[in-house]
mmCIF file with all atom_site columns, C-alpha atoms in Angstrom:
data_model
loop_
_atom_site.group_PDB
_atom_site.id
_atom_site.type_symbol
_atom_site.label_atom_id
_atom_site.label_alt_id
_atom_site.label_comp_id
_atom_site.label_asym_id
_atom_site.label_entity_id
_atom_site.label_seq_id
_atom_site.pdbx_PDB_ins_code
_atom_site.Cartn_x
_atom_site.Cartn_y
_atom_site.Cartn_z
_atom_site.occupancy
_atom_site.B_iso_or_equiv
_atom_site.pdbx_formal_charge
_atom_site.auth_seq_id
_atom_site.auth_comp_id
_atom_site.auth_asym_id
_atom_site.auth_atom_id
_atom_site.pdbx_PDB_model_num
ATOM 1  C CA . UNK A 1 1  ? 14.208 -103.108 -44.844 1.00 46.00 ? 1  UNK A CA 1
ATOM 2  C CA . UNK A 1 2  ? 12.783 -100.517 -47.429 1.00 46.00 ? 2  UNK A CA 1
ATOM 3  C CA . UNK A 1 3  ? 9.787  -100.895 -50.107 1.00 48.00 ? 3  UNK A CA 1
ATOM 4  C CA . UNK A 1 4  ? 12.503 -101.914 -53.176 1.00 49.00 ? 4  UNK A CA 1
ATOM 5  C CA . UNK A 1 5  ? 14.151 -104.932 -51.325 1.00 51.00 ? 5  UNK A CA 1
ATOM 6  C CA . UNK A 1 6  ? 10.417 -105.765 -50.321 1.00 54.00 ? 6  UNK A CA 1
ATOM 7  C CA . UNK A 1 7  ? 9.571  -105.393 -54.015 1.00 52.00 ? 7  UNK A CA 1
ATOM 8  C CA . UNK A 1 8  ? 12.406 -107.683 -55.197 1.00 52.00 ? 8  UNK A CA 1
ATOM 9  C CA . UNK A 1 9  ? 11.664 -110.426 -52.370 1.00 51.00 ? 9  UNK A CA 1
ATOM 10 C CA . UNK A 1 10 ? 7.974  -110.551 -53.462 1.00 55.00 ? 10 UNK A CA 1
ATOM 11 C CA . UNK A 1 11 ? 8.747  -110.433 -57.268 1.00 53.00 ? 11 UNK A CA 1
ATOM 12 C CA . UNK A 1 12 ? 11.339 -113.752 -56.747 1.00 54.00 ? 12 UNK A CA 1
ATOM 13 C CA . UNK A 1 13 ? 8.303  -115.565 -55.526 1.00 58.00 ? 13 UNK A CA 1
ATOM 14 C CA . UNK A 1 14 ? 5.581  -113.649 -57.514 1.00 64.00 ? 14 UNK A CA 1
ATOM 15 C CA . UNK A 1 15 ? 6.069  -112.840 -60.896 1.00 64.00 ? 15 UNK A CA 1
ATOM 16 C CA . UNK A 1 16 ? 3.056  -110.668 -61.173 1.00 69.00 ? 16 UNK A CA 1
ATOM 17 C CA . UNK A 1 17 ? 4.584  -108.327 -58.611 1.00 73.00 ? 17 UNK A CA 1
ATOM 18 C CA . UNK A 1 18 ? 7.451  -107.726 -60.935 1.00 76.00 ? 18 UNK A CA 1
ATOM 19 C CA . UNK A 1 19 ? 5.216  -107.136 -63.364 1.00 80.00 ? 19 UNK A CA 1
ATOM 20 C CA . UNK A 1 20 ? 3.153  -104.472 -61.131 1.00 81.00 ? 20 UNK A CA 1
ATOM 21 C CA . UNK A 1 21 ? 6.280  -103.145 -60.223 1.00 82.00 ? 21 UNK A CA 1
ATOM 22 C CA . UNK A 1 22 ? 7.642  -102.856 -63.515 1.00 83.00 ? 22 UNK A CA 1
ATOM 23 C CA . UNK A 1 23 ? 4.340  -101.204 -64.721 1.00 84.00 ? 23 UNK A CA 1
ATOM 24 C CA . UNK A 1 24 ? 3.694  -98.954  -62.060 1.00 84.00 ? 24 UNK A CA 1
ATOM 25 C CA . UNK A 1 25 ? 7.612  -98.020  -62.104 1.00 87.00 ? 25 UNK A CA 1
ATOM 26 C CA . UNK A 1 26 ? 7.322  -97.025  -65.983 1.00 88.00 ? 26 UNK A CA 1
ATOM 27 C CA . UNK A 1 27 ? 3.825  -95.736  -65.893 1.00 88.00 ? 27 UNK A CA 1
ATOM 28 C CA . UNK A 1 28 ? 2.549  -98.596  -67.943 1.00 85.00 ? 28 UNK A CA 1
ATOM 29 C CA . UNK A 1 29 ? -1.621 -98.864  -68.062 1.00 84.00 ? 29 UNK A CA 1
ATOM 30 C CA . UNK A 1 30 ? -3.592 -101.690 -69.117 1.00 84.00 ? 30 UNK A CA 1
ATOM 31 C CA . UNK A 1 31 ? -3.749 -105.130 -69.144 1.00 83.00 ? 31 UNK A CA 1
ATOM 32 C CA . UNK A 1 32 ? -1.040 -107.311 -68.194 1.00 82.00 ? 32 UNK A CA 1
ATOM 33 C CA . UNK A 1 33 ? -0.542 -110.592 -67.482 1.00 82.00 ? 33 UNK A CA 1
ATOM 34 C CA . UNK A 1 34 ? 2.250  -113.637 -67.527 1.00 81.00 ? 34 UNK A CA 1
ATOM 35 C CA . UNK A 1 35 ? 1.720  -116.570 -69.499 1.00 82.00 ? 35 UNK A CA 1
ATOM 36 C CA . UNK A 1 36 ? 3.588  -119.849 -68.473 1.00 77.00 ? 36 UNK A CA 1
ATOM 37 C CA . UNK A 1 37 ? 3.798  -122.320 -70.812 1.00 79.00 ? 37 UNK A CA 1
ATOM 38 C CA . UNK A 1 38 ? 6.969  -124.447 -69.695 1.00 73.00 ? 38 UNK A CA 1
ATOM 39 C CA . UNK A 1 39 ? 9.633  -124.092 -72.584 1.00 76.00 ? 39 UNK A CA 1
ATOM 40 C CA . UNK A 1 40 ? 7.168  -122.701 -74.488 1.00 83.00 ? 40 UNK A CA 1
ATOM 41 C CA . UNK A 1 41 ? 6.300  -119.589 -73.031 1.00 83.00 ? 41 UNK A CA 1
ATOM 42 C CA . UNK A 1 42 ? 8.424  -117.458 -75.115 1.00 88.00 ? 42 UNK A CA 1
ATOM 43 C CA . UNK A 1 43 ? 6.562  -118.626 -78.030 1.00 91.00 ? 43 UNK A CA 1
ATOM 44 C CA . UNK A 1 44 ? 3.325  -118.356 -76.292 1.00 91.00 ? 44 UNK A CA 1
ATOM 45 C CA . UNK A 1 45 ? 3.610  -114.936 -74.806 1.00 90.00 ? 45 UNK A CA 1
ATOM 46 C CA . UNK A 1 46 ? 4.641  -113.711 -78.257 1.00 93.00 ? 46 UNK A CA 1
ATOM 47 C CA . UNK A 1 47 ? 0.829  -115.568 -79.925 1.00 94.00 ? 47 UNK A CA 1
ATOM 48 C CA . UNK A 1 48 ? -0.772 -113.891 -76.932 1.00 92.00 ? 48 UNK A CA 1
ATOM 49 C CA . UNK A 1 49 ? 0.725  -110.512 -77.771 1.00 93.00 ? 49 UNK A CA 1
ATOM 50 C CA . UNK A 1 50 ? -0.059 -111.305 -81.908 1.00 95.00 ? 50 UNK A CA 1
ATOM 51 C CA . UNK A 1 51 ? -3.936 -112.206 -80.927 1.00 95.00 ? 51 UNK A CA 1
ATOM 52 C CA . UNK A 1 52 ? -4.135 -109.018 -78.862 1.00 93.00 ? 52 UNK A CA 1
ATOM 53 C CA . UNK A 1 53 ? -3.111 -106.853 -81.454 1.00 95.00 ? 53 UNK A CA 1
ATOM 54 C CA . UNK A 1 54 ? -4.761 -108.205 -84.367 1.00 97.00 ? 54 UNK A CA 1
ATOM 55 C CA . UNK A 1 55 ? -8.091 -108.065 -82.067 1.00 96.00 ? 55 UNK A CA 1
ATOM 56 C CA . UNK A 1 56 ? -7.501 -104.453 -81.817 1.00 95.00 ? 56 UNK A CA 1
ATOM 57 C CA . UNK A 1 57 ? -7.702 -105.240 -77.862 1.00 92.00 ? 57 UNK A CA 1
ATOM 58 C CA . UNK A 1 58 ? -4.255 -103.182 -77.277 1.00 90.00 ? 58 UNK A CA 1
ATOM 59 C CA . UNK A 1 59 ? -2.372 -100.637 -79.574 1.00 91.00 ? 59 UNK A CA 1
ATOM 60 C CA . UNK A 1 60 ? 0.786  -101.777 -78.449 1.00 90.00 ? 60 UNK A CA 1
ATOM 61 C CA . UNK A 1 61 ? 2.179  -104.730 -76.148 1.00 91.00 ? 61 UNK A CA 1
ATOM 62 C CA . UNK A 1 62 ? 4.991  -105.351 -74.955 1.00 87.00 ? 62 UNK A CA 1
ATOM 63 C CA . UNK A 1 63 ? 6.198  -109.204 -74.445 1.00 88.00 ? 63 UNK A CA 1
ATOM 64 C CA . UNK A 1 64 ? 9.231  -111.689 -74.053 1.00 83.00 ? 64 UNK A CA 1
ATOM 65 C CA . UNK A 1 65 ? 9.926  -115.017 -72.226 1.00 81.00 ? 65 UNK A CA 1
ATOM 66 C CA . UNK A 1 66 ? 12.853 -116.363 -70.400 1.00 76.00 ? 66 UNK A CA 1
ATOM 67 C CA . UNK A 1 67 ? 14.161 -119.459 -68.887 1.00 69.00 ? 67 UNK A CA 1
ATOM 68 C CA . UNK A 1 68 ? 14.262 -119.920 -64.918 1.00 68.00 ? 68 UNK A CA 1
ATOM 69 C CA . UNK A 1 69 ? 15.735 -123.132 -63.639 1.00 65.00 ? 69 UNK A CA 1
ATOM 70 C CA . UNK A 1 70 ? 13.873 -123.362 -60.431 1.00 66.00 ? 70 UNK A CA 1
ATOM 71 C CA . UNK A 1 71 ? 14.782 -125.746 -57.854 1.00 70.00 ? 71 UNK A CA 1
ATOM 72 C CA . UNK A 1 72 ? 12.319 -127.451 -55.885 1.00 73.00 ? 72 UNK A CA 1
ATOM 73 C CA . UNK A 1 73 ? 11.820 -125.459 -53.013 1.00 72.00 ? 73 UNK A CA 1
ATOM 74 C CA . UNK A 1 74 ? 10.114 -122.859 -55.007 1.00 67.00 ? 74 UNK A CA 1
ATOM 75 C CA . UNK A 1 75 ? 7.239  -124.875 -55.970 1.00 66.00 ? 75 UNK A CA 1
ATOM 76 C CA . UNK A 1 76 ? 7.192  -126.345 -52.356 1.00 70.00 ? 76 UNK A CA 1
ATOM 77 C CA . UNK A 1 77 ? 5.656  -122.558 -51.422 1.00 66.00 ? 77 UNK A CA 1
ATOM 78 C CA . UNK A 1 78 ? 2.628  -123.286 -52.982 1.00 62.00 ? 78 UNK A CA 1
ATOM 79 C CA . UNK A 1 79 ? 2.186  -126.712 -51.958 1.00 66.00 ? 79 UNK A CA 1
ATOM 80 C CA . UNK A 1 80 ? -0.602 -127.295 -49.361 1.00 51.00 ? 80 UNK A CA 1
#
């Protein structure tokens, strides 16, 4: 098994490592983060990225949503 089909088995389960991945693929610094807000997180990623700009906290963001229809067994994972 090499490090990219480890990388896309962790980021199936773990959306941040996509995101570290993505970032560290491109070269991207800064803050990141993943906002889940249901059907709204489209929407709500798009206010986050507004409020961060405005703020003056970034120069430029990058943001987006999409829609995963997730069966049950992923959310059994993190059940304890």
């Amino acid at each position: 098994e090499d490090a990219c089909s480890r990388e896309e088995a962790n980021a199936s389960l773990f959306p941040t490592s996509a995101l570290a991945a993505i970032a560290s693929r491109y070269g991207i610094r800064g803050e990141r983060g993943i906002v889940d807000a249901a059907c709204a997180s489209s929407l709500a990623s798009l206010d986050t990225a507004v409020r961060m700009l405005r703020s003056r906290r970034a120069d430029i963001v990058f943001a987006g949503g999409m829609e995963a229809n997730l069966g049950p067994d992923t959310f059994v994972l993190f059940c304890a």
